[in-house]
mmCIF file of C-alpha atoms in Angstrom:
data_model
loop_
_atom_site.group_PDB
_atom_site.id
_atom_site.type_symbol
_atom_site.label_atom_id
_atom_site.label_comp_id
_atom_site.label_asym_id
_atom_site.label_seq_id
_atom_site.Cartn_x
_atom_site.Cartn_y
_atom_site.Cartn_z
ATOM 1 C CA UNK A 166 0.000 0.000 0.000
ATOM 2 C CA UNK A 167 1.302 3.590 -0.808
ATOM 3 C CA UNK A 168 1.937 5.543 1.863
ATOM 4 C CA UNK A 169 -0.718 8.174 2.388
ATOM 5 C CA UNK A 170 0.267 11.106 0.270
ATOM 6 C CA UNK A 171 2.660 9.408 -1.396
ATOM 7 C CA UNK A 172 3.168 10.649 -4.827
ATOM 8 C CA UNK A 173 2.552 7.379 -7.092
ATOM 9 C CA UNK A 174 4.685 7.724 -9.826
ATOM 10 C CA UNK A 175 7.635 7.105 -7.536
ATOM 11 C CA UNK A 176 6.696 5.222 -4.790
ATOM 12 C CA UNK A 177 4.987 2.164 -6.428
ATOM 13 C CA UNK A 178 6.289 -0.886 -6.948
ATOM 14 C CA UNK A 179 7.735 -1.296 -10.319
ATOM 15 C CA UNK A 180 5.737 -4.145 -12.296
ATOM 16 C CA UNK A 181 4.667 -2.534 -15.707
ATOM 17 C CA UNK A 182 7.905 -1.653 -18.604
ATOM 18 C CA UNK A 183 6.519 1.990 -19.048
ATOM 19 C CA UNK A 184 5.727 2.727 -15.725
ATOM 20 C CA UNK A 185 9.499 1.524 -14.645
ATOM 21 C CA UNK A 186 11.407 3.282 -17.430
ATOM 22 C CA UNK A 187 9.433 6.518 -16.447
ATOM 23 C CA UNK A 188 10.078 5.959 -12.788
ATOM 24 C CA UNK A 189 13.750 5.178 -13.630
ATOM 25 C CA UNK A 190 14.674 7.971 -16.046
ATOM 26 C CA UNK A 191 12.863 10.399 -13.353
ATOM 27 C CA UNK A 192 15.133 9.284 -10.874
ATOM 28 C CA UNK A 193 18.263 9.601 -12.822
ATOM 29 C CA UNK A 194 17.392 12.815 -13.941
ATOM 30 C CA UNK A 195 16.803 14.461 -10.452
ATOM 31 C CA UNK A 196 19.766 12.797 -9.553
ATOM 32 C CA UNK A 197 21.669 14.252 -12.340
ATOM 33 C CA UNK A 198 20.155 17.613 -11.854
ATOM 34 C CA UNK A 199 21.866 17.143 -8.362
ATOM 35 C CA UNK A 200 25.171 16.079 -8.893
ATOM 36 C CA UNK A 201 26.178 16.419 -12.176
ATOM 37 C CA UNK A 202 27.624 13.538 -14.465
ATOM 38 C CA UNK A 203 29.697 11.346 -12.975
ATOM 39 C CA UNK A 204 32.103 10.659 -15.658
ATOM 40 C CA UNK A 205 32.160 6.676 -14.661
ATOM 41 C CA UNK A 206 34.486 4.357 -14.893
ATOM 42 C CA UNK A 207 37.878 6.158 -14.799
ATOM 43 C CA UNK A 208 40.594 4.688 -16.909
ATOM 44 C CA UNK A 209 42.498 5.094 -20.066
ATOM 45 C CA UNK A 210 41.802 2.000 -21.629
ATOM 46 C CA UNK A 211 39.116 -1.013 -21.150
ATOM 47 C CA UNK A 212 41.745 -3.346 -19.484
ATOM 48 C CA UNK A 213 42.639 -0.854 -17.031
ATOM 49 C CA UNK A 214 38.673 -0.120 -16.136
ATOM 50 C CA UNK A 215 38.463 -4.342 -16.111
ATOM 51 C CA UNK A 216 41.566 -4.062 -13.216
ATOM 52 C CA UNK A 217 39.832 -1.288 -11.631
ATOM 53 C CA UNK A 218 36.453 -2.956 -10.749
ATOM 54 C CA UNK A 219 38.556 -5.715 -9.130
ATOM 55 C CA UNK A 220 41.373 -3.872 -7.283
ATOM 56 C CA UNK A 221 38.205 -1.720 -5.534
ATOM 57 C CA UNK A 222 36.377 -4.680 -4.346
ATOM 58 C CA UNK A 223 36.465 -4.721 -0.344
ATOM 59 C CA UNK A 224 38.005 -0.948 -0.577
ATOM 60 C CA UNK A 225 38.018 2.622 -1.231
ATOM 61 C CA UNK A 226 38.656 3.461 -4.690
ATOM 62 C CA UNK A 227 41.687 5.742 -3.965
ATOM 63 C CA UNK A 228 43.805 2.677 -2.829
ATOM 64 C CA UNK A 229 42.728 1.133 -6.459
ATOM 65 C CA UNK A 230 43.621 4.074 -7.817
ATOM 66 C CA UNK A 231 47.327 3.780 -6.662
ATOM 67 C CA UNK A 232 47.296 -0.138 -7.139
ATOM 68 C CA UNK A 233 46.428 1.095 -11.166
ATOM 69 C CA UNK A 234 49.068 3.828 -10.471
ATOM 70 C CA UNK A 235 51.644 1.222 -9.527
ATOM 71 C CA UNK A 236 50.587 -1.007 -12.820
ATOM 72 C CA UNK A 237 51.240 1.917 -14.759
ATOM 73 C CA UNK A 238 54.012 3.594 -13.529
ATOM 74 C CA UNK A 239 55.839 -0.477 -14.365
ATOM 75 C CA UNK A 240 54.180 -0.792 -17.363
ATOM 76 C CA UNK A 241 52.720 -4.029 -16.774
ATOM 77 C CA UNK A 242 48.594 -2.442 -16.939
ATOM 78 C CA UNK A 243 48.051 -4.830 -19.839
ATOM 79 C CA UNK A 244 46.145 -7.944 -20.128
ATOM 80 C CA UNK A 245 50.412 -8.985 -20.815
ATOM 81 C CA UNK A 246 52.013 -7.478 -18.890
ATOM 82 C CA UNK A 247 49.899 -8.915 -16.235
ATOM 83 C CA UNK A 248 50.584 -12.881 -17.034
ATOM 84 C CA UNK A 249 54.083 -11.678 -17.397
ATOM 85 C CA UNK A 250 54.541 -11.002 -14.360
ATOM 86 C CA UNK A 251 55.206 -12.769 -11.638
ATOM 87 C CA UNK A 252 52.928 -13.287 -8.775
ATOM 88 C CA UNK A 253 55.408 -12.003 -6.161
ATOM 89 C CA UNK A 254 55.680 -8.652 -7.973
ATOM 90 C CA UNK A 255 52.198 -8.110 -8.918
ATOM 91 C CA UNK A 256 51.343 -8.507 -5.121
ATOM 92 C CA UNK A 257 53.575 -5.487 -4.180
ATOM 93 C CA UNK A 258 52.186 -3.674 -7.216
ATOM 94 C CA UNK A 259 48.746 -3.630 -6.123
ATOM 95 C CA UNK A 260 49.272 -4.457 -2.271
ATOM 96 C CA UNK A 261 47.501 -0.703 -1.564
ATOM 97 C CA UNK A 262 44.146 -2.131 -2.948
ATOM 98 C CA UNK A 263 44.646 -4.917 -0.143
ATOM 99 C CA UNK A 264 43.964 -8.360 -0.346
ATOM 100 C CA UNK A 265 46.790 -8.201 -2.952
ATOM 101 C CA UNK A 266 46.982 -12.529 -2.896
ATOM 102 C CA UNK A 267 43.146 -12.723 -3.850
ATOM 103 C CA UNK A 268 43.292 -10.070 -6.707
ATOM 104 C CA UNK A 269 46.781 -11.190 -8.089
ATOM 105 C CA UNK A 270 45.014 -14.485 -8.977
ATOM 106 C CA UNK A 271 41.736 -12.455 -10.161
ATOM 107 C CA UNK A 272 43.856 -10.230 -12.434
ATOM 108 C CA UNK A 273 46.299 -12.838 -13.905
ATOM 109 C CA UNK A 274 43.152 -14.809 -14.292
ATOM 110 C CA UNK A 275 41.064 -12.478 -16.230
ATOM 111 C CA UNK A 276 43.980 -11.463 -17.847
ATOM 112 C CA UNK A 277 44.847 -14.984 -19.025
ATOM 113 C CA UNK A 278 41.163 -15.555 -20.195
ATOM 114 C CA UNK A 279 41.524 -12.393 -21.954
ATOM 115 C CA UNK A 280 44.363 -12.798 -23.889
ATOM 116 C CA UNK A 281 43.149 -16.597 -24.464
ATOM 117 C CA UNK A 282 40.302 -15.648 -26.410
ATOM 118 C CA UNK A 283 41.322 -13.227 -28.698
ATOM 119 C CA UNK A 284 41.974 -10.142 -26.623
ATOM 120 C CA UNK A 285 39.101 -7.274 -25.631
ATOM 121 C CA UNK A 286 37.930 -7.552 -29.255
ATOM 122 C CA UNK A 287 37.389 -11.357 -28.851
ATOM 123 C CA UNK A 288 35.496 -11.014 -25.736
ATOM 124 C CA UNK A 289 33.433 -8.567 -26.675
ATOM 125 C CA UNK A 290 31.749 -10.200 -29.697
ATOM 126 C CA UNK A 291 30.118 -12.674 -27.537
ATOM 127 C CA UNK A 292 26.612 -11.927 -26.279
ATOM 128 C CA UNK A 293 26.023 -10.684 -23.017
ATOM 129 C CA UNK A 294 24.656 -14.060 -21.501
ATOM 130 C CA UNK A 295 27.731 -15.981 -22.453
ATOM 131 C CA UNK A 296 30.177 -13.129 -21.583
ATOM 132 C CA UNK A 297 28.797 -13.300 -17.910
ATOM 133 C CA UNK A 298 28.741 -16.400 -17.883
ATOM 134 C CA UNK A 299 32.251 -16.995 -18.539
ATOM 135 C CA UNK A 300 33.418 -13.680 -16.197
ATOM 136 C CA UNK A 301 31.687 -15.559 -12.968
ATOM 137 C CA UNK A 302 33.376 -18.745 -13.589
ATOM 138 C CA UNK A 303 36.529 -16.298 -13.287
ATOM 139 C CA UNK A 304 38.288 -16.390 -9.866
ATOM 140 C CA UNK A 305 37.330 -13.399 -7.948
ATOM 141 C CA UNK A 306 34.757 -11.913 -10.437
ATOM 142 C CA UNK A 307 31.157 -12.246 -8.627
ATOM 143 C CA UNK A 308 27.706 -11.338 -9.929
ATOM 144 C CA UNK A 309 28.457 -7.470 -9.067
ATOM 145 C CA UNK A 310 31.951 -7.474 -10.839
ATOM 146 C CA UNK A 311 31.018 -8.976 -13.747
ATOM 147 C CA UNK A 312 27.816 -7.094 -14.219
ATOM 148 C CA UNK A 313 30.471 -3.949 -13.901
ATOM 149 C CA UNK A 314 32.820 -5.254 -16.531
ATOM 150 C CA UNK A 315 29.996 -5.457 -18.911
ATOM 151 C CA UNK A 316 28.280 -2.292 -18.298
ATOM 152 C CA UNK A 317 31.787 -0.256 -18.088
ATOM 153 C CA UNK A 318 34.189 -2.405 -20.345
ATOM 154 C CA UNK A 319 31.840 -4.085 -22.701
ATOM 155 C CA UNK A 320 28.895 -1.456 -22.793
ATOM 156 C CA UNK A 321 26.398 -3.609 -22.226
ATOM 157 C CA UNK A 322 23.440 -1.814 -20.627
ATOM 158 C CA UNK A 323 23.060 -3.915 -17.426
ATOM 159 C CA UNK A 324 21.523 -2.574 -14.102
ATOM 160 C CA UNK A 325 24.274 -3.336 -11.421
ATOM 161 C CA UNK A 326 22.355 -4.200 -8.221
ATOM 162 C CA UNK A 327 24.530 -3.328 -5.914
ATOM 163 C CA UNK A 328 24.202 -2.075 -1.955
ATOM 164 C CA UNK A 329 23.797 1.272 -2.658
ATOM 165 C CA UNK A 330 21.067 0.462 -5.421
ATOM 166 C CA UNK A 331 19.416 -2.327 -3.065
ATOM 167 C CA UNK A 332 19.002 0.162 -0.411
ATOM 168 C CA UNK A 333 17.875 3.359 -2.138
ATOM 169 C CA UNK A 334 15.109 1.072 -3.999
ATOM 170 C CA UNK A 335 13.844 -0.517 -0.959
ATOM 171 C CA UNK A 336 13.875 2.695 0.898
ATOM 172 C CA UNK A 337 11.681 4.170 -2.356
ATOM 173 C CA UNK A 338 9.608 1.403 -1.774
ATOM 174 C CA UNK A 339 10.019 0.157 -5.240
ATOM 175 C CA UNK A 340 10.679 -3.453 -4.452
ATOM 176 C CA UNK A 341 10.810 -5.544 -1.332
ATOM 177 C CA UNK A 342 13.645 -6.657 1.158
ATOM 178 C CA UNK A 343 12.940 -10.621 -0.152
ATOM 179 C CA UNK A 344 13.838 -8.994 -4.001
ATOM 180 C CA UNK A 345 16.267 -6.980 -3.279
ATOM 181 C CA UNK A 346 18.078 -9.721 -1.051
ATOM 182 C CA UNK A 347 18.672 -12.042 -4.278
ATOM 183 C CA UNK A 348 21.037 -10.126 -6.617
ATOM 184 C CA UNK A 349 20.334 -11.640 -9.562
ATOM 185 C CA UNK A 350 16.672 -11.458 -9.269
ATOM 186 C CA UNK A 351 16.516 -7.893 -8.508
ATOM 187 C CA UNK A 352 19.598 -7.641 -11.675
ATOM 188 C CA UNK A 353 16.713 -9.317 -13.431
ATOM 189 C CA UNK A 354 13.775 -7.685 -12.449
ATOM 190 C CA UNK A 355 15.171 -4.403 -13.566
ATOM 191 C CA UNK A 356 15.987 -5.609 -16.899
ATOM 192 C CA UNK A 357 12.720 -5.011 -17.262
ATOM 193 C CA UNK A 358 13.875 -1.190 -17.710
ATOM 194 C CA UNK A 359 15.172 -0.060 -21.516
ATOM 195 C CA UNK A 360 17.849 2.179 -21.596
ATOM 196 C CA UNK A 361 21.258 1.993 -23.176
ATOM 197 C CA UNK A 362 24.821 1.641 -21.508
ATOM 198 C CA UNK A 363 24.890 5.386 -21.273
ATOM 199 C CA UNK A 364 22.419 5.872 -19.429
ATOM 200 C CA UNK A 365 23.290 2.796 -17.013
ATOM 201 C CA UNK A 366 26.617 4.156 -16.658
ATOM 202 C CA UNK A 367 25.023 7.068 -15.714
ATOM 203 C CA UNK A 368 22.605 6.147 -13.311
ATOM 204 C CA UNK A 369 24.168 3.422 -11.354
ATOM 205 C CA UNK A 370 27.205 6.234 -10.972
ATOM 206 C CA UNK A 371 24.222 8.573 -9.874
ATOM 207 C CA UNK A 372 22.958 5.943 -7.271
ATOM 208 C CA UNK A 373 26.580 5.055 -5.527
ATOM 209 C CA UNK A 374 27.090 8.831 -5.287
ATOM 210 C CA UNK A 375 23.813 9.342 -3.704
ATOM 211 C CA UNK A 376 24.377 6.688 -1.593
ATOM 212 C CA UNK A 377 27.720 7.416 -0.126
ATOM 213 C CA UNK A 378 27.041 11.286 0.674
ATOM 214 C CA UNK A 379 23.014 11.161 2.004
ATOM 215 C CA UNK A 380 21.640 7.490 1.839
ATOM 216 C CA UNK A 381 23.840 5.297 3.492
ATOM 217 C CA UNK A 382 23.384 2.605 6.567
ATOM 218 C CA UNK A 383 21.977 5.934 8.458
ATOM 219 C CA UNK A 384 20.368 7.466 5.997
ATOM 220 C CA UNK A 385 20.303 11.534 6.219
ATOM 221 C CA UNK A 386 16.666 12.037 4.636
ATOM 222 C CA UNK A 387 16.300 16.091 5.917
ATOM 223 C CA UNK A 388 19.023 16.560 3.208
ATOM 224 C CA UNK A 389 17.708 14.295 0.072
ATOM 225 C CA UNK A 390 16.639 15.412 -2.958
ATOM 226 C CA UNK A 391 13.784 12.263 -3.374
ATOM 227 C CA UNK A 392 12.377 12.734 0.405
ATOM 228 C CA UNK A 393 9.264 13.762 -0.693
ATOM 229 C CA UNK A 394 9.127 10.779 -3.254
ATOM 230 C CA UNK A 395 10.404 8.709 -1.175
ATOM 231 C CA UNK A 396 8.413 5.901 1.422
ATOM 232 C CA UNK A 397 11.031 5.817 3.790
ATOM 233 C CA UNK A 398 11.480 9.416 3.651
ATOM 234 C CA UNK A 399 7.232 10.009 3.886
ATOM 235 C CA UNK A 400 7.474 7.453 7.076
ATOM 236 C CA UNK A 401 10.300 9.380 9.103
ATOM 237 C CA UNK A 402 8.412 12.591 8.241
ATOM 238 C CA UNK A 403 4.680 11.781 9.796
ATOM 239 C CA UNK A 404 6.451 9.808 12.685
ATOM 240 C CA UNK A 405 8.354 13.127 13.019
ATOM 241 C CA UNK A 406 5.060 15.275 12.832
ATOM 242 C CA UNK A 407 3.612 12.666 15.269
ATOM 243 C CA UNK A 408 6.071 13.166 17.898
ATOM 244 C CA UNK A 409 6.031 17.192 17.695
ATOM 245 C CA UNK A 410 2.268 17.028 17.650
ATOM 246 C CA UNK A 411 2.561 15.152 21.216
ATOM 247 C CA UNK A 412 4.913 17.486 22.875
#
């Protein structure tokens, strides 16, 4: 049930293709309107972005960043340079990122199925079933990372469900705790959504950003932009007005 004065076109559940795009590409845009573009994923070249989404698992992006800055500076950010080197080295490479033994054997890996299939081109002219497919049978590449390999590397337009999207959507009251709890169902359910990888890119950007600066574990709702769209927000505000109302 909506909450009482709820607008509908946000708060709803999303069951019907139209109704969820709409919803959707009103969401992005306020959030856009907000913050700006997000210019997501950094990187100078689609290996690099592939290295980035697993050097930042389990940690902030700037220690990825200097793991990548590390690669670089030795020359070795290459699907090649990678295999090439061994695992002893790689580990201080990227040991900033943290859990350097883990992601040396994700990124030689990834690199070796890379380079054993015909490069980025060859891995990018299979579909997107198979390609995620094959990335999740990778060590260290999860639902979440591979979905973000193929929406950032491989432009595929994929919703990436991760915490900060499972939270805001539950909190909107868009889909339930039981949906949102299973990542590929909610991945699925929202493929319900057209858009292209631009807009994707944009939006799960958009969401993370939102996320980390107003609705995190504790959300701040006096400062969000989707408070009065929102059922979580509509709930804190009458319990709110109930309590001042019984001073």
């Amino acid at each position: 049930k909506t909450a009482v004065g709820a607008p509908p076109t946000l708060t709803r559940p999303i069951r019907m293709r139209r109704q969820g795009l709409e919803r959707i590409r009103t969401l992005q845009a306020r959030l856009l309107d907000h913050y700006g573009p997000q210019g997501w994923w950094p990187g100078e070249s689609p290996f690099e972005i592939l290295a980035g989404t697993i050097l930042v698992q389990r940690t902030r992006w700037r220690n990825a960043e200097l793991a990548l800055g590390n690669l670089s500076t030795a020359g070795l950010l290459s699907p090649t340079g990678v295999v090439s080197c061994p695992a002893g080295k790689l580990q201080r490479l990227i040991r900033p990122a943290g859990f350097y033994r883990q992601k040396t054997r994700s990124l030689q890996g990834v690199a070796q199925w890379i380079l054993a299939n015909g490069g980025i081109d060859g891995v990018s002219a299979l579909p997107t079933p198979d390609l995620r497919r094959e990335l999740t049978a990778l060590a260290g590449v999860g639902q979440e990372t591979a979905d973000c390999i193929l929406l950032y590397v491989f432009d595929r337009p994929v919703f990436i469900a991760d915490a900060y999207a499972r939270r805001l959507l539950i909190r909107l009251g868009w889909v339930s705790a039981d949906e949102a709890a299973d990542y590929r169902r909610l991945a699925e359910l929202m493929r319900s959504v057209e858009g292209d990888s631009d807009f994707f890119n944009e939006l799960h950007a958009l969401i993370v950003t939102h996320g980390k600066k107003v609705c995190g574990r504790r959300p701040v709702c006096g400062r969000c932009i989707l408070r009065r769209h929102c059922r979580t927000g509509l709930i804190r505000r009458e319990a709110t007005a109930h309590r001042d109302s019984c001073r």
